[in-house]
Amino acid sequence: MVSITTSVRLATTGCVTPFGDATATHAALLRGESALRLVPVLGALGGDPAPMALLPGRALDETAPPAWIAALRTLLAPIVADGWGTARRPVFVTSSNFGVGNLHAFRQHGDPANLAFGAPALCVDWLRRDFGWGENITIFSHACVSAHLGLLQASRVLAAGLADAALVFSFDFLSPFVAGGFHALKILNAQFPAPYADRATGAIGLGDGAAYAVLTRDRGDFAITAQNLFNELHHFTSNQPDGSGFAACLAPLVEMTAGRRLWLKGHGTGTLDAGRLESAALAAAFPGAPLVGWKGALGHTLGSCGLVELALATTSLRAGRAPGTVGTTGPTFGEHVATSAVDLSGFDAVLCASNAFGGAHAAFILAHA
Amino acid sequence: MLERYLQAVRTDDPGAEEPAATRERLKTNFPPGATRRMTQLGLLVGSALNDLVPTSDDTLVYATGFGESRALEAYLASFPTPSPTLFQTSIHPSGAQQVLIGRQRPIREFFPLAGGPQLTAQALLTALLSPTPRVLLCGGEERATWLTEHGVASDRTFAFAIALTSTATPGFLGKITLASGSDADVSLASPFPLAQFFDLLHARRPFSGPLANARHLTLSWM
């Protein structure tokens, strides 16, 4: 059973990363550039250096109002006046961290202004008022598959005829709260990520990122033709060692892609075990399909990664060229791992996959409409 | 019109009970030693969910405004040497994950919602749009300390879990209906807090009113 097989159209999409918008980010990835720099994990408090990709000029420490608000205003400017959050135009906001970094800032400095962003609903309500949205907003938070839940629920609302268009919006910006936590888990260290590289030790990078997608039933050049979820619930931070969780998410999508010439945008954070399992599961489900991952350049943008990478996959389809797995050289987990750009003239669809804490898996198929 | 039948309802309203007392009261619901690192919300939601015996074919919808607030406070207090355990415990949707991981129970679809004035309305819509025959909708809050004082955590502790099925089976307890509302309902609707929904379930009280997602909710009991 697939979570949804009703196709929805992608009317428009966009993202912001440290490279800029989707076009600028796509171009930077094609050039093989990385936005990751070594930054102390506790920001002004210091700590070990770790690779992070921050928006230009933004410090890791949170401010109130957050320094990333300006980037969101620019990102959403093309669609902000479209009556979102009303009865027939719902908004689905997804994030892993929202403004939780402000609680760390409040603990440091005692500025009550930080508290206005300290809980998901408070942070989203601040954004709602800033963007002029109505009250019809759903907030999902499921770590790094958060964006996929917004896409799926928006699709179901459209399929049920309950909306004319849906805005899915996702954002995650780094802070000492987040970086300190990943560093404590010992997967964020001074080593730069090399997704799907067969090397001795793994590591991730983290990145700022936000994106949106406007979904409709019948408007747009691209379609999300199927979406699926699976939650292993085996361990908080690791997967079933046999890779069955990855396979369970992908298997129902295989028949949905019959006849398609598919390429794969994987999750690929740079951790070894998950990278090996994901790579093997994708190769088994979609033999011969090239696999790319972009977190070696952008860092892991956490709850927003599914939507940021959707915007970049759409740009890739439009441009006919997908960036390779930036940051990875040498041996990989398989010949299907593409370390250089992929010419998409022989392909007509992409599978985009994300994974999260708790063994959560999500994937969708994106194709020309 | 969307509708589901209420097959089972579990609620826990512990009042001012402290986390240690909750742990002691509910520890027999979990494997030996499993409760040591569980949060109060995890214990409460976990106990309620356990009774409904989640399966991989269910859809799980989890609604909370603030989540693991005590773990969040403890994680923040652990700086400048952040605790990895408290970091992962404080991340939404840990409250529901704690019991499911403890029981090694995979689930295909899991929708954790994270607050907002229309949290209840959107959680119900998520549940009622699910295609699976059975949906489990759970939720709750835990009262914290300084986060509560600053309005960044709940001032009340409670939890619930309900089983919703697409067909009526013998012994069903009630029905939840989301009918078409009007565009005006978005502006007419007042916030429908999760605690209010919990109170309706706990007292088995009916409800009828507009929701901000242009739906009209009816909760009826047999």
Coordinates of C-alpha atoms in Angstrom, one line a residue:
Chain A
M1 CA 0.0 0.0 0.0
V2 CA 1.3 3.4 -0.9
S3 CA 0.4 6.4 1.3
I4 CA -1.1 8.3 -1.7
T5 CA -1.2 7.6 -5.4
T6 CA -3.3 10.6 -6.3
S7 CA -1.0 12.9 -8.4
V8 CA -0.8 16.5 -7.3
R9 CA 0.7 19.3 -9.4
L10 CA 3.6 21.5 -8.2
A11 CA 2.5 25.0 -9.2
T12 CA 5.6 26.6 -7.9
T13 CA 8.4 25.9 -5.5
G14 CA 11.4 27.7 -4.1
C15 CA 14.2 27.4 -1.5
V16 CA 16.8 29.4 0.2
T17 CA 20.2 28.0 1.2
P18 CA 23.5 29.7 2.0
F19 CA 24.1 29.8 -1.8
G20 CA 20.9 31.8 -2.4
D21 CA 17.7 30.7 -4.1
A22 CA 17.1 27.4 -5.9
T23 CA 18.7 28.6 -9.2
A24 CA 21.8 29.9 -7.4
T25 CA 22.0 26.8 -5.2
H26 CA 21.6 24.4 -8.2
A27 CA 24.4 26.3 -10.1
A28 CA 26.7 26.1 -7.0
L29 CA 26.1 22.4 -6.6
L30 CA 26.8 21.8 -10.3
R31 CA 30.1 23.6 -9.8
G32 CA 30.8 21.2 -6.9
E33 CA 30.9 24.0 -4.3
S34 CA 30.3 23.4 -0.6
A35 CA 28.7 25.9 1.7
L36 CA 30.0 24.1 4.8
R37 CA 32.5 25.9 7.0
L38 CA 33.9 24.9 10.4
V39 CA 32.0 26.7 13.1
P40 CA 32.2 26.2 16.9
V41 CA 29.2 24.0 17.9
L42 CA 28.2 26.3 20.8
G43 CA 28.5 29.5 18.8
A44 CA 29.7 32.4 21.0
L45 CA 30.3 29.9 23.8
G46 CA 32.9 28.2 21.7
G47 CA 33.1 24.4 21.6
D48 CA 34.6 22.0 19.0
P49 CA 34.5 23.1 15.3
A50 CA 32.1 21.3 13.1
P51 CA 30.9 21.8 9.5
M52 CA 27.9 24.0 9.2
A53 CA 26.4 26.0 6.3
L54 CA 24.9 29.2 7.6
L55 CA 23.1 31.9 5.7
P56 CA 25.6 34.6 4.7
G57 CA 26.4 36.9 7.6
R58 CA 24.3 34.9 10.1
A59 CA 25.9 33.8 13.3
L60 CA 25.0 30.5 14.9
D61 CA 23.6 32.1 18.0
E62 CA 19.9 33.0 17.9
T63 CA 18.7 36.6 18.0
A64 CA 15.2 38.0 18.6
P65 CA 13.7 38.5 16.1
P66 CA 15.7 35.7 14.4
A67 CA 18.2 36.9 11.8
W68 CA 16.8 34.3 9.4
I69 CA 13.4 36.1 9.1
A70 CA 14.8 38.3 6.3
A71 CA 15.7 35.3 4.2
L72 CA 12.1 33.9 4.7
R73 CA 10.6 37.2 3.6
T74 CA 12.6 37.1 0.4
L75 CA 11.8 33.5 -0.2
L76 CA 8.1 33.9 0.2
A77 CA 7.8 37.2 -1.5
P78 CA 6.5 35.7 -4.8
I79 CA 3.6 34.0 -3.1
V80 CA 2.9 35.9 0.1
A81 CA -0.1 37.8 -1.2
D82 CA -2.0 34.8 -2.4
G83 CA -4.4 34.5 0.5
W84 CA -2.8 31.7 2.4
G85 CA -4.2 30.2 5.6
T86 CA -7.8 30.7 4.4
A87 CA -10.5 28.1 4.1
R88 CA -9.6 26.9 0.6
R89 CA -5.9 27.7 0.8
P90 CA -4.4 26.0 3.8
V91 CA -0.8 26.2 5.0
F92 CA 1.2 23.3 6.2
V93 CA 4.3 24.5 8.2
T94 CA 6.9 21.9 8.9
S95 CA 10.2 22.1 10.8
S96 CA 12.2 20.0 13.2
N97 CA 13.4 22.9 15.4
F98 CA 11.2 25.9 14.7
G99 CA 12.7 28.6 16.9
V100 CA 13.8 26.4 19.8
G101 CA 17.3 27.9 19.6
N102 CA 15.8 31.0 21.2
L103 CA 15.3 29.1 24.4
H104 CA 19.1 28.5 24.6
A105 CA 19.5 32.2 23.9
F106 CA 17.1 33.1 26.6
R107 CA 19.0 30.9 29.1
Q108 CA 22.2 32.7 28.1
H109 CA 21.0 36.3 28.1
G110 CA 17.6 36.4 29.8
D111 CA 16.0 38.5 27.0
P112 CA 12.3 37.8 27.1
A113 CA 12.0 38.7 23.4
N114 CA 13.5 35.2 22.7
L115 CA 10.5 33.5 24.3
A116 CA 8.2 34.6 21.5
F117 CA 9.9 32.0 19.3
G118 CA 10.5 29.3 21.9
A119 CA 7.7 26.9 21.0
P120 CA 6.6 25.8 17.6
A121 CA 3.1 27.4 17.8
L122 CA 4.6 30.7 19.0
C123 CA 7.2 30.8 16.3
V124 CA 4.7 29.9 13.6
D125 CA 2.2 32.5 14.9
W126 CA 4.9 35.2 14.6
L127 CA 5.5 34.1 11.0
R128 CA 1.8 33.9 10.3
R129 CA 1.3 37.5 11.3
D130 CA 4.4 38.6 9.5
F131 CA 3.3 37.0 6.3
G132 CA -0.4 37.9 6.6
W133 CA -1.6 34.3 6.7
G134 CA -5.0 33.3 8.0
E135 CA -5.6 30.7 10.8
N136 CA -5.9 27.6 8.6
I137 CA -2.4 26.3 9.4
T138 CA -1.3 22.8 10.2
I139 CA 2.1 22.3 12.0
F140 CA 4.0 19.1 11.6
S141 CA 7.2 18.2 13.3
H142 CA 8.8 14.8 12.6
A143 CA 12.5 15.5 12.6
C144 CA 14.0 15.2 9.1
V145 CA 10.9 13.8 7.4
S146 CA 8.8 16.8 8.6
A147 CA 8.5 18.3 5.1
H148 CA 7.3 15.1 3.6
L149 CA 4.4 15.0 6.1
G150 CA 3.3 18.4 5.0
L151 CA 3.4 17.4 1.3
L152 CA 1.4 14.2 2.0
Q153 CA -1.3 15.9 4.1
A154 CA -1.6 18.8 1.7
S155 CA -2.0 16.2 -1.1
R156 CA -4.7 14.4 0.8
V157 CA -6.6 17.7 1.5
L158 CA -6.4 18.5 -2.2
A159 CA -7.5 15.0 -3.2
A160 CA -10.5 15.2 -0.9
G161 CA -11.5 18.5 -2.6
L162 CA -11.1 20.4 0.7
A163 CA -8.8 23.0 -0.8
D164 CA -8.0 24.7 -4.2
A165 CA -4.3 25.0 -3.5
A166 CA -2.1 24.3 -0.5
L167 CA 1.1 25.9 0.6
V168 CA 3.7 23.6 2.2
F169 CA 6.4 25.6 3.9
S170 CA 9.4 24.3 5.8
F171 CA 12.3 25.9 7.6
D172 CA 15.2 24.9 9.9
F173 CA 18.0 27.2 11.0
L174 CA 20.9 26.2 13.1
S175 CA 21.6 27.2 16.6
P176 CA 23.9 26.1 19.5
F177 CA 20.8 24.1 20.8
V178 CA 20.8 22.0 17.6
A179 CA 24.5 21.8 16.8
G180 CA 25.3 21.1 20.4
G181 CA 22.9 18.2 20.4
F182 CA 24.2 16.6 17.2
H183 CA 27.7 17.1 18.5
A184 CA 26.8 15.3 21.7
L185 CA 25.5 12.4 19.7
K186 CA 29.0 12.2 18.2
I187 CA 27.8 12.4 14.5
L188 CA 28.8 16.0 14.1
N189 CA 32.6 16.6 14.4
A190 CA 35.4 18.3 12.6
Q191 CA 35.2 15.9 9.6
F192 CA 33.3 17.1 6.5
P193 CA 30.5 14.9 5.3
A194 CA 31.0 12.6 2.3
P195 CA 27.6 11.0 1.6
Y196 CA 27.8 7.4 0.4
A197 CA 31.6 7.4 0.6
D198 CA 33.0 4.0 1.7
R199 CA 35.5 5.4 4.2
A200 CA 36.6 4.6 7.8
T201 CA 34.5 7.1 9.7
G202 CA 31.3 8.9 9.0
A203 CA 30.2 12.5 9.8
I204 CA 27.5 14.9 9.0
G205 CA 27.3 18.6 8.4
L206 CA 24.4 20.8 9.2
G207 CA 22.9 23.6 7.2
D208 CA 20.4 26.5 7.2
G209 CA 17.5 25.9 4.8
A210 CA 13.9 26.8 4.0
A211 CA 11.6 26.1 1.1
Y212 CA 8.0 26.1 0.0
A213 CA 5.9 24.3 -2.5
V214 CA 2.5 25.3 -3.8
L215 CA 0.4 22.2 -4.6
T216 CA -2.7 22.1 -6.7
R217 CA -4.8 19.5 -8.5
D218 CA -4.2 20.7 -12.0
R219 CA -1.7 23.6 -12.3
G220 CA 2.0 23.3 -12.8
D221 CA 4.7 21.7 -15.0
F222 CA 5.6 19.0 -12.5
A223 CA 3.6 16.4 -10.5
I224 CA 4.2 14.5 -7.4
T225 CA 2.8 11.2 -8.5
A226 CA 3.1 9.0 -5.4
Q227 CA 4.3 9.4 -1.8
N228 CA 5.0 6.8 0.9
L229 CA 6.0 6.7 4.6
F230 CA 7.3 4.0 6.9
N231 CA 8.4 4.3 10.6
E232 CA 10.7 1.5 11.9
L233 CA 10.5 2.6 15.6
H234 CA 13.5 0.4 16.3
H235 CA 15.8 2.9 17.9
F236 CA 15.9 6.6 18.4
T237 CA 19.0 7.2 16.3
S238 CA 19.7 4.1 14.3
N239 CA 18.0 1.8 11.8
Q240 CA 17.2 -1.9 11.7
P241 CA 20.5 -3.3 10.8
D242 CA 19.1 -5.4 7.9
G243 CA 17.8 -2.3 6.1
S244 CA 14.2 -3.5 6.2
G245 CA 12.9 0.0 7.1
F246 CA 14.4 1.5 3.9
A247 CA 13.0 -1.4 1.8
A248 CA 9.6 -1.1 3.4
C249 CA 9.3 2.5 2.4
L250 CA 10.6 2.0 -1.2
A251 CA 9.0 -1.3 -2.2
P252 CA 5.5 0.1 -2.7
L253 CA 6.8 2.8 -5.0
V254 CA 8.6 0.4 -7.3
E255 CA 5.5 -0.6 -9.3
M256 CA 4.5 3.1 -9.3
T257 CA 7.6 3.8 -11.3
A258 CA 7.3 1.0 -13.8
G259 CA 8.2 2.3 -17.3
R260 CA 9.8 5.5 -15.8
R261 CA 13.5 6.3 -16.4
L262 CA 14.3 7.2 -12.8
W263 CA 17.1 9.0 -11.0
L264 CA 17.4 9.0 -7.2
K265 CA 17.9 11.9 -4.8
G266 CA 18.8 10.2 -1.6
H267 CA 18.9 11.4 2.0
G268 CA 22.7 10.9 2.3
T269 CA 23.8 12.8 5.4
G270 CA 27.3 11.3 5.6
T271 CA 26.8 8.8 8.4
L272 CA 28.2 5.4 7.5
D273 CA 25.6 2.9 8.6
A274 CA 22.5 4.7 7.4
G275 CA 24.3 5.7 4.1
R276 CA 25.2 2.1 3.4
L277 CA 21.7 0.8 4.2
E278 CA 20.0 3.5 2.1
S279 CA 22.4 3.1 -0.8
A280 CA 21.9 -0.7 -0.8
A281 CA 18.1 -0.4 -0.5
L282 CA 17.8 2.1 -3.4
A283 CA 20.1 0.0 -5.6
A284 CA 17.9 -3.1 -4.9
A285 CA 14.6 -1.3 -5.5
F286 CA 15.7 0.7 -8.6
P287 CA 18.6 -1.2 -10.3
G288 CA 20.7 1.0 -12.5
A289 CA 19.3 4.3 -11.3
P290 CA 21.9 6.9 -10.5
L291 CA 21.9 8.1 -6.9
V292 CA 22.9 11.6 -5.8
G293 CA 22.8 13.4 -2.4
W294 CA 23.4 17.1 -1.7
K295 CA 24.0 17.3 2.0
G296 CA 27.8 17.2 1.5
A297 CA 27.5 20.7 0.1
L298 CA 24.4 22.1 1.9
G299 CA 24.7 20.3 5.2
H300 CA 21.7 18.6 6.6
T301 CA 18.9 21.2 6.7
L302 CA 17.0 18.9 9.0
G303 CA 13.2 19.2 8.9
S304 CA 13.3 21.3 5.8
C305 CA 15.6 19.0 3.8
G306 CA 12.7 17.2 2.0
L307 CA 11.3 20.5 0.6
V308 CA 14.7 22.2 0.0
E309 CA 15.8 19.2 -2.1
L310 CA 12.4 19.1 -3.8
A311 CA 13.0 22.6 -5.0
L312 CA 16.5 21.6 -6.2
A313 CA 15.2 18.4 -7.9
T314 CA 12.6 20.5 -9.7
T315 CA 15.3 22.9 -10.8
S316 CA 17.4 20.0 -12.0
L317 CA 14.5 18.5 -14.0
R318 CA 13.9 21.9 -15.6
A319 CA 17.6 22.4 -16.4
G320 CA 18.2 18.8 -17.6
R321 CA 21.1 18.4 -15.2
A322 CA 21.3 17.2 -11.6
P323 CA 24.2 18.0 -9.4
G324 CA 26.2 15.0 -8.2
T325 CA 27.1 13.9 -4.7
V326 CA 29.2 16.9 -3.8
G327 CA 31.9 16.3 -1.2
T328 CA 32.3 12.6 -2.0
T329 CA 35.4 11.3 -3.7
G330 CA 37.0 7.9 -3.9
P331 CA 35.2 4.6 -3.2
T332 CA 31.5 4.7 -2.7
F333 CA 28.9 2.2 -1.5
G334 CA 28.2 1.3 -5.1
E335 CA 28.6 2.2 -8.7
H336 CA 25.2 3.8 -8.8
V337 CA 26.4 6.6 -6.6
A338 CA 27.0 9.6 -8.9
T339 CA 29.8 11.9 -7.6
S340 CA 29.6 14.2 -10.6
A341 CA 26.6 15.9 -12.3
V342 CA 24.0 13.7 -14.1
D343 CA 22.7 14.5 -17.5
L344 CA 18.9 14.0 -17.2
S345 CA 18.1 13.8 -20.9
G346 CA 17.6 10.0 -20.4
F347 CA 15.4 10.3 -17.4
D348 CA 11.9 11.5 -16.8
A349 CA 11.3 11.2 -13.0
V350 CA 13.1 11.4 -9.7
L351 CA 12.6 9.6 -6.5
C352 CA 13.3 11.9 -3.5
A353 CA 13.9 10.2 -0.2
S354 CA 14.4 11.4 3.4
N355 CA 15.0 9.7 6.7
A356 CA 14.8 10.7 10.3
F357 CA 15.3 9.9 13.9
G358 CA 13.2 6.9 15.1
G359 CA 13.8 5.1 11.8
A360 CA 11.3 7.3 9.9
H361 CA 11.4 7.0 6.1
A362 CA 9.6 9.1 3.5
A363 CA 9.8 9.2 -0.3
F364 CA 8.0 10.6 -3.3
I365 CA 8.1 10.5 -7.0
L366 CA 8.5 13.8 -8.9
A367 CA 8.0 13.9 -12.7
H368 CA 7.1 16.2 -15.5
A369 CA 3.3 16.6 -15.5
Chain B
M1 CA -18.5 14.5 5.1
L2 CA -15.7 12.7 6.9
E3 CA -16.6 10.4 9.8
R4 CA -15.0 7.8 12.0
Y5 CA -16.3 5.6 14.8
L6 CA -14.8 5.8 18.3
Q7 CA -13.8 2.3 19.2
A8 CA -11.8 2.9 22.3
V9 CA -10.9 5.9 24.5
R10 CA -8.2 6.1 27.1
T11 CA -7.6 9.3 29.1
D12 CA -5.3 10.2 32.0
D13 CA -5.8 13.3 34.0
P14 CA -3.1 13.2 36.7
G15 CA -3.6 16.7 38.0
A16 CA -0.6 18.0 39.8
E17 CA 1.1 14.6 40.0
E18 CA 4.9 14.9 39.7
P19 CA 6.8 12.9 37.1
A20 CA 8.3 10.5 39.7
A21 CA 4.8 9.7 41.0
T22 CA 3.6 9.1 37.4
R23 CA 6.5 6.8 36.8
E24 CA 5.8 4.8 39.9
R25 CA 2.0 4.6 39.1
L26 CA 2.5 3.5 35.5
K27 CA 5.6 1.5 35.6
T28 CA 3.8 -1.8 35.3
N29 CA 2.6 -0.8 31.9
F30 CA 6.1 -1.0 30.5
P31 CA 8.9 -3.6 30.4
P32 CA 11.1 -3.6 33.5
G33 CA 13.6 -0.8 33.5
A34 CA 12.0 0.9 30.5
T35 CA 10.6 3.8 32.4
R36 CA 13.9 5.1 33.8
R37 CA 14.5 7.5 30.9
M38 CA 10.9 8.1 29.9
T39 CA 9.3 11.5 30.2
Q40 CA 6.1 12.1 32.1
L41 CA 4.3 12.8 28.8
G42 CA 5.9 9.6 27.3
L43 CA 4.6 7.6 30.2
L44 CA 1.1 9.0 30.0
V45 CA 0.8 8.8 26.2
G46 CA 2.6 5.5 26.1
S47 CA 0.2 3.9 28.7
A48 CA -2.8 5.2 26.8
L49 CA -1.5 4.0 23.5
N50 CA -0.4 0.6 24.9
D51 CA -4.0 -0.2 25.7
L52 CA -5.0 0.3 22.1
V53 CA -2.3 -2.2 20.8
P54 CA -0.9 -0.3 17.8
T55 CA -0.2 -2.3 14.7
S56 CA 1.9 -1.5 11.7
D57 CA -1.3 -1.1 9.6
D58 CA -2.6 1.7 11.8
T59 CA -2.1 5.3 11.1
L60 CA -0.8 7.2 14.2
V61 CA -1.6 10.9 14.7
Y62 CA 0.1 12.5 17.7
A63 CA -0.9 16.0 18.8
T64 CA 0.9 18.1 21.4
G65 CA 1.5 21.8 21.7
F66 CA 4.7 21.7 23.7
G67 CA 5.9 18.1 23.8
E68 CA 8.6 17.0 26.2
S69 CA 9.0 20.2 28.1
R70 CA 10.8 18.8 31.2
A71 CA 13.3 17.1 29.0
L72 CA 13.7 20.3 27.1
E73 CA 14.4 22.2 30.4
A74 CA 16.9 19.5 31.4
Y75 CA 18.6 19.6 28.0
L76 CA 19.0 23.3 28.2
A77 CA 20.4 23.0 31.7
S78 CA 23.0 20.5 30.5
F79 CA 24.9 23.2 28.5
P80 CA 27.8 23.8 28.0
T81 CA 28.1 20.0 27.9
P82 CA 24.8 19.1 26.1
S83 CA 23.3 15.7 27.0
P84 CA 22.8 13.4 24.0
T85 CA 20.1 11.5 25.7
L86 CA 18.2 14.6 26.7
F87 CA 18.7 16.1 23.2
Q88 CA 17.0 13.1 21.5
T89 CA 14.3 12.9 24.2
S90 CA 13.4 16.5 23.8
I91 CA 12.9 16.2 20.0
H92 CA 9.3 16.0 18.9
P93 CA 7.7 13.4 18.6
S94 CA 9.6 11.7 21.4
G95 CA 6.5 11.3 23.6
A96 CA 4.9 8.8 21.3
Q97 CA 8.2 7.3 20.1
Q98 CA 9.3 6.3 23.6
V99 CA 6.7 3.6 23.9
L100 CA 6.7 2.5 20.3
I101 CA 10.5 2.1 20.2
G102 CA 10.3 0.3 23.6
R103 CA 7.8 -2.1 22.2
Q104 CA 9.6 -2.4 18.8
R105 CA 6.4 -1.5 17.0
P106 CA 6.8 -0.2 13.5
I107 CA 4.0 1.8 12.1
R108 CA 3.6 2.8 8.5
E109 CA 2.2 6.3 8.8
F110 CA 3.0 8.6 11.8
F111 CA 1.8 12.2 11.8
P112 CA 3.1 14.2 14.7
L113 CA 1.5 17.7 15.0
A114 CA 3.2 20.4 17.0
G115 CA 0.7 23.0 18.3
G116 CA -1.1 26.0 17.1
P117 CA -4.6 27.3 17.9
Q118 CA -6.1 24.8 15.6
L119 CA -4.0 21.8 16.7
T120 CA -7.1 19.7 17.6
A121 CA -8.9 20.6 14.4
Q122 CA -5.9 19.7 12.2
A123 CA -5.1 16.5 14.1
L124 CA -8.7 15.4 13.6
L125 CA -8.6 16.2 9.9
T126 CA -5.3 14.4 9.5
A127 CA -6.9 11.3 11.3
L128 CA -10.1 11.4 9.2
L129 CA -8.3 11.8 5.9
S130 CA -6.1 8.7 6.6
P131 CA -6.9 5.8 4.3
T132 CA -6.2 3.1 6.8
P133 CA -9.1 1.2 8.4
R134 CA -8.0 2.1 11.9
V135 CA -6.4 5.4 13.1
L136 CA -5.0 6.0 16.5
L137 CA -5.1 9.6 17.6
C138 CA -3.2 10.4 20.8
G139 CA -1.9 13.5 22.4
G140 CA -1.2 15.3 25.6
E141 CA 0.9 17.8 27.4
E142 CA 3.2 17.9 30.5
R143 CA 3.5 20.8 32.9
A144 CA 7.0 22.0 33.2
T145 CA 8.7 24.5 35.6
W146 CA 10.3 27.7 34.2
L147 CA 9.1 27.1 30.7
T148 CA 5.5 27.0 32.0
E149 CA 6.1 30.2 34.0
H150 CA 7.1 31.9 30.8
G151 CA 4.2 30.5 28.7
V152 CA 6.4 28.2 26.6
A153 CA 5.1 25.0 28.1
S154 CA 1.7 23.7 29.2
D155 CA 0.3 24.6 32.6
R156 CA -1.5 21.2 32.7
T157 CA -0.6 17.6 32.4
F158 CA -2.9 15.1 30.6
A159 CA -2.9 12.5 27.9
F160 CA -5.3 10.6 25.7
A161 CA -5.5 8.0 23.0
I162 CA -8.5 7.1 20.9
A163 CA -9.0 4.4 18.3
L164 CA -11.0 5.5 15.2
T165 CA -12.3 3.0 12.7
S166 CA -13.9 3.6 9.3
T167 CA -16.7 1.2 10.0
A168 CA -18.9 0.7 13.1
T169 CA -18.2 -2.5 15.0
P170 CA -20.1 -3.8 18.0
G171 CA -19.6 -1.8 21.1
F172 CA -18.4 1.4 19.4
L173 CA -18.5 4.3 21.8
G174 CA -19.3 7.2 19.6
K175 CA -18.7 9.0 16.4
I176 CA -16.6 11.9 15.1
T177 CA -17.8 13.8 12.1
L178 CA -16.2 16.6 10.1
A179 CA -18.8 18.1 7.8
S180 CA -18.3 20.9 5.3
G181 CA -18.2 24.3 6.8
S182 CA -18.1 27.6 5.1
D183 CA -15.3 30.0 4.5
A184 CA -16.8 32.1 7.3
D185 CA -16.1 29.2 9.7
V186 CA -12.4 30.1 9.5
S187 CA -13.1 33.5 11.1
L188 CA -15.9 32.3 13.3
A189 CA -14.0 29.5 14.8
S190 CA -12.5 30.1 18.2
P191 CA -9.4 28.2 19.2
F192 CA -10.1 24.6 20.1
P193 CA -7.3 23.7 22.5
L194 CA -6.1 20.2 22.9
A195 CA -7.0 20.4 26.6
Q196 CA -10.6 21.1 25.7
F197 CA -10.8 18.1 23.4
F198 CA -9.2 16.0 26.2
D199 CA -11.9 17.2 28.6
L200 CA -14.6 16.2 26.2
L201 CA -13.1 12.7 25.8
H202 CA -12.5 12.4 29.5
A203 CA -16.0 13.3 30.5
R204 CA -17.6 11.7 27.4
R205 CA -19.3 15.0 26.6
P206 CA -20.7 15.8 23.1
F207 CA -19.5 18.7 21.0
S208 CA -20.6 20.6 17.9
G209 CA -18.9 23.6 16.5
P210 CA -16.9 25.2 13.6
L211 CA -13.2 24.6 13.2
A212 CA -10.8 26.9 11.5
N213 CA -10.1 24.5 8.7
A214 CA -13.6 25.1 7.4
R215 CA -14.9 21.9 8.9
H216 CA -17.7 21.5 11.4
L217 CA -16.9 19.1 14.1
T218 CA -19.5 16.8 15.8
L219 CA -18.4 14.5 18.6
S220 CA -21.3 12.3 19.6
W221 CA -21.5 9.5 22.2
M222 CA -23.6 6.3 22.2

